[in-house]
CSV table of C-alpha atoms in Angstrom, one decimal:
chain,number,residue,atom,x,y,z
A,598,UNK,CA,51.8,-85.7,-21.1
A,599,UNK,CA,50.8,-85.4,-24.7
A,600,UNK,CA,47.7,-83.6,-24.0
A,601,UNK,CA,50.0,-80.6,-21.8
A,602,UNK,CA,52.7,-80.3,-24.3
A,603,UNK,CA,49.6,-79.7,-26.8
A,604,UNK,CA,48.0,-77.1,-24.4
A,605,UNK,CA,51.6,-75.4,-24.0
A,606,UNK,CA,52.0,-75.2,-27.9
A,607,UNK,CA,48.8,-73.5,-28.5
A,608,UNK,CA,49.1,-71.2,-25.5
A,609,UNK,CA,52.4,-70.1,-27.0
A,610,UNK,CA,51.3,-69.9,-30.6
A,611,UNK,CA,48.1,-67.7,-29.5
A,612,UNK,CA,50.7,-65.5,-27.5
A,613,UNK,CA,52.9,-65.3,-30.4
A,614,UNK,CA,49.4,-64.6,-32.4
A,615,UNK,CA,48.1,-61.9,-30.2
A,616,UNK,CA,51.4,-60.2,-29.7
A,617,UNK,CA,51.8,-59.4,-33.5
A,618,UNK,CA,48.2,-58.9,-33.8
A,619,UNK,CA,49.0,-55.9,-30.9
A,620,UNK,CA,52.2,-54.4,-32.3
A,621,UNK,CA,50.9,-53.9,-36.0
A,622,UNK,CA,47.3,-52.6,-34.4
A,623,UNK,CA,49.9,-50.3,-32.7
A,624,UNK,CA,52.0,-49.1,-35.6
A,625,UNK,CA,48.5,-48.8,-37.9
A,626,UNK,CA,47.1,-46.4,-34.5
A,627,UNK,CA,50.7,-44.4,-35.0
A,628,UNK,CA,50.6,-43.7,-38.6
A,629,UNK,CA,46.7,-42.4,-38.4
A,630,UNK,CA,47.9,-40.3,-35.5
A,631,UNK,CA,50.8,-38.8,-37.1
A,632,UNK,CA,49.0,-38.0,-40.5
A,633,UNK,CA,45.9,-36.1,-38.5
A,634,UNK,CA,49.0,-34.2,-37.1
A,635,UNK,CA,50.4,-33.4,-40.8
A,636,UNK,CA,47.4,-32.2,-41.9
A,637,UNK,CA,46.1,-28.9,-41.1
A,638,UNK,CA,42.0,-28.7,-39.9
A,639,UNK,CA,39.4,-26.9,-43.0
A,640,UNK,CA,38.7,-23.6,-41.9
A,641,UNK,CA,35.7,-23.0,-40.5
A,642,UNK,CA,33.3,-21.5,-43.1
A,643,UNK,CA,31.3,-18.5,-41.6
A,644,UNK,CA,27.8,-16.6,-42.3
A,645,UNK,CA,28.8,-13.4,-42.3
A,646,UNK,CA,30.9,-11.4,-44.9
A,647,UNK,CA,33.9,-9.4,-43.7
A,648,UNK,CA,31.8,-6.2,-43.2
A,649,UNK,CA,30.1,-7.7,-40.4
A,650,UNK,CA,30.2,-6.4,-36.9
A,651,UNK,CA,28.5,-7.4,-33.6
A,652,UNK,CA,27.7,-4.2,-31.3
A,653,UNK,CA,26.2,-5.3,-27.7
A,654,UNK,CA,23.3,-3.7,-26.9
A,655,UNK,CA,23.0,-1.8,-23.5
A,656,UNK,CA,21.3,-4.3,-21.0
A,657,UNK,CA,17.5,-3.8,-21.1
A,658,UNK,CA,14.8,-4.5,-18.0
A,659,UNK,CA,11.5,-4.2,-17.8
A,660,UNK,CA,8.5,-5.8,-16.6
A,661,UNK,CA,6.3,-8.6,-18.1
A,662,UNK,CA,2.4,-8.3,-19.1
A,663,UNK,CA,1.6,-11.2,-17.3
A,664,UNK,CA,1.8,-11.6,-14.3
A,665,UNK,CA,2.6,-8.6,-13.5
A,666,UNK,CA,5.4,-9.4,-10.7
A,667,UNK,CA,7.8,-10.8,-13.2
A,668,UNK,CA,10.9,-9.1,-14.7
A,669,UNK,CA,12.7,-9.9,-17.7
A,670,UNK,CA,16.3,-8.6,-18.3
A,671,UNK,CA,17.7,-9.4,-21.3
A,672,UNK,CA,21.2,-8.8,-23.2
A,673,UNK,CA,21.8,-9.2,-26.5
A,674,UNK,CA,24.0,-8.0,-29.5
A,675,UNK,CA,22.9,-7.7,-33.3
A,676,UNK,CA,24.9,-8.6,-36.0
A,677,UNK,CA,25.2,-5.6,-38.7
A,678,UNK,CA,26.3,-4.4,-41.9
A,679,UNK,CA,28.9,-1.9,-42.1
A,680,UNK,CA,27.8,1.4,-40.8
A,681,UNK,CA,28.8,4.6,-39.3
A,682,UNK,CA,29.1,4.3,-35.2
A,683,UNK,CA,26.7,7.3,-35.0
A,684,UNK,CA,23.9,5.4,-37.2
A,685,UNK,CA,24.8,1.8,-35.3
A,686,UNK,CA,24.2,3.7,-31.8
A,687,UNK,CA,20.9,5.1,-32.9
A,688,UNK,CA,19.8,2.2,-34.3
A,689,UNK,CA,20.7,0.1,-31.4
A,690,UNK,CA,18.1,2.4,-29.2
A,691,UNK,CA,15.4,1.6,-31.7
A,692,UNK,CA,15.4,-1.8,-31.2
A,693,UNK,CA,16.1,-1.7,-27.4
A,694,UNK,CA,12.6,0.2,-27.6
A,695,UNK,CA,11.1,-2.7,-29.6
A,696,UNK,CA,12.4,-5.4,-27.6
A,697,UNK,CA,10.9,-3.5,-24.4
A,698,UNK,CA,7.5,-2.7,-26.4
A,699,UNK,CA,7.8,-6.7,-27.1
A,700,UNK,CA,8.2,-8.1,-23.7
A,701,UNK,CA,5.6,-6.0,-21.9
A,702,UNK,CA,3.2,-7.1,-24.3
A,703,UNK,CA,4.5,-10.6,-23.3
A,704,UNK,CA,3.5,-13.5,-20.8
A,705,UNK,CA,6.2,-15.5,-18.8
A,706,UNK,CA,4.7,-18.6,-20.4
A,707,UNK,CA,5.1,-17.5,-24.0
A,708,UNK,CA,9.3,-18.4,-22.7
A,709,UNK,CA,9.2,-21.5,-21.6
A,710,UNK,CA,11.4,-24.5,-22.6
A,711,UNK,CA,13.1,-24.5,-26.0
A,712,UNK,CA,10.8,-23.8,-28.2
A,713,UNK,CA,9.6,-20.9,-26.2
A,714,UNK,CA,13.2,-19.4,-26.1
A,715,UNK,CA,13.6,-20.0,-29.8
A,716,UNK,CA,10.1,-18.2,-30.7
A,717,UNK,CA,11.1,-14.8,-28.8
A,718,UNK,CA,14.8,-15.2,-30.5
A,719,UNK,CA,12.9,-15.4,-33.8
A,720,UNK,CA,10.4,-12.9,-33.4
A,721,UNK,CA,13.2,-10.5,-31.9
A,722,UNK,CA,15.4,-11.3,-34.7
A,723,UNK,CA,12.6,-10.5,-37.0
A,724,UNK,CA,11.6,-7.4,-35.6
A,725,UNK,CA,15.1,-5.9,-35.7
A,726,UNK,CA,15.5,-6.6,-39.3
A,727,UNK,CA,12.3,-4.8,-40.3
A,728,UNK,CA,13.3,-1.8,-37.9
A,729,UNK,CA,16.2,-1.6,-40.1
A,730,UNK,CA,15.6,-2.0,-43.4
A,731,UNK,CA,17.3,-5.2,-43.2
A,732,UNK,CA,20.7,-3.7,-42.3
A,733,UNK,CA,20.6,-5.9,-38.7
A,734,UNK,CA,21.4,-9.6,-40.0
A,735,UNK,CA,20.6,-11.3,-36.4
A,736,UNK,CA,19.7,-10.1,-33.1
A,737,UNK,CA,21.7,-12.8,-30.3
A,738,UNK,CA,20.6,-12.8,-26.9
A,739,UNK,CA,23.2,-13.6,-24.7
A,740,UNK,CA,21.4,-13.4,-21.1
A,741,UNK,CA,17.7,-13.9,-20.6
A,742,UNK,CA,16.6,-14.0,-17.1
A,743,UNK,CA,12.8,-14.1,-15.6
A,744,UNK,CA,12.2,-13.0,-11.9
């Protein structure tokens, strides 16, 4: 009889235990919850200065060197100084040229996986900024596909 009454006794102080244990774990969880609500997120810190803009290039399509089968279309904007729509426009068919020149000198193989994808992004991103006297900050391609 002894040895249940023991039993009972330390089931009920482990209850006791683990009930306080539970509400302050609950009050701590409220008071994190309404301080992340308080507080107001850091803004998000950008690259580019005010006098950015992104103009979208017109979609370009062309074929690739090798094989000689496979299509490439490609869409992409650049990221630009400020500059008259005129000058933007003009400059946007120069490097529409160069990206064409680029990917029929190109193999399908030279875009595959990651790394290939980050290469032609590079070398694209490159080649815009010397076409424009480094007025074109970053050429994005938003569509690649390969047929």
């Amino acid at each position: 009889m002894r040895l249940i009454a023991a039993i009972l006794v330390l089931t009920l102080v482990a209850i006791g235990a683990g009930a306080l244990a539970g509400l302050h774990l609950f009050a701590a969880a409220e008071r994190v919850a309404d301080a992340k609500k308080g507080a107001t997120p850091p803004p998000i810190a950008s690259s580019y200065t005010g006098s950015a803009r992104l103009r979208k290039l017109s979609p370009i399509v062309t074929n690739l060197a090798a094989p000689a089968n496979n299509w490439a279309r490609v869409e992409a904007s650049m990221v630009t100084d400020s500059m008259s729509d005129e000058d933007a426009g003009i400059l946007a068919a120069h490097i529409s040229e160069d990206i064409v020149t680029y990917l029929r000198s190109a193999s399908v193989t030279q875009f595959e996986g990651t790394r290939g994808l980050q290469h032609l992004r590079d070398d694209l991103s490159e080649r815009a900024s010397i076409r424009s006297s480094g007025k074109v900050r970053e050429l994005i391609i938003e569509t690649l596909v390969i047929q």
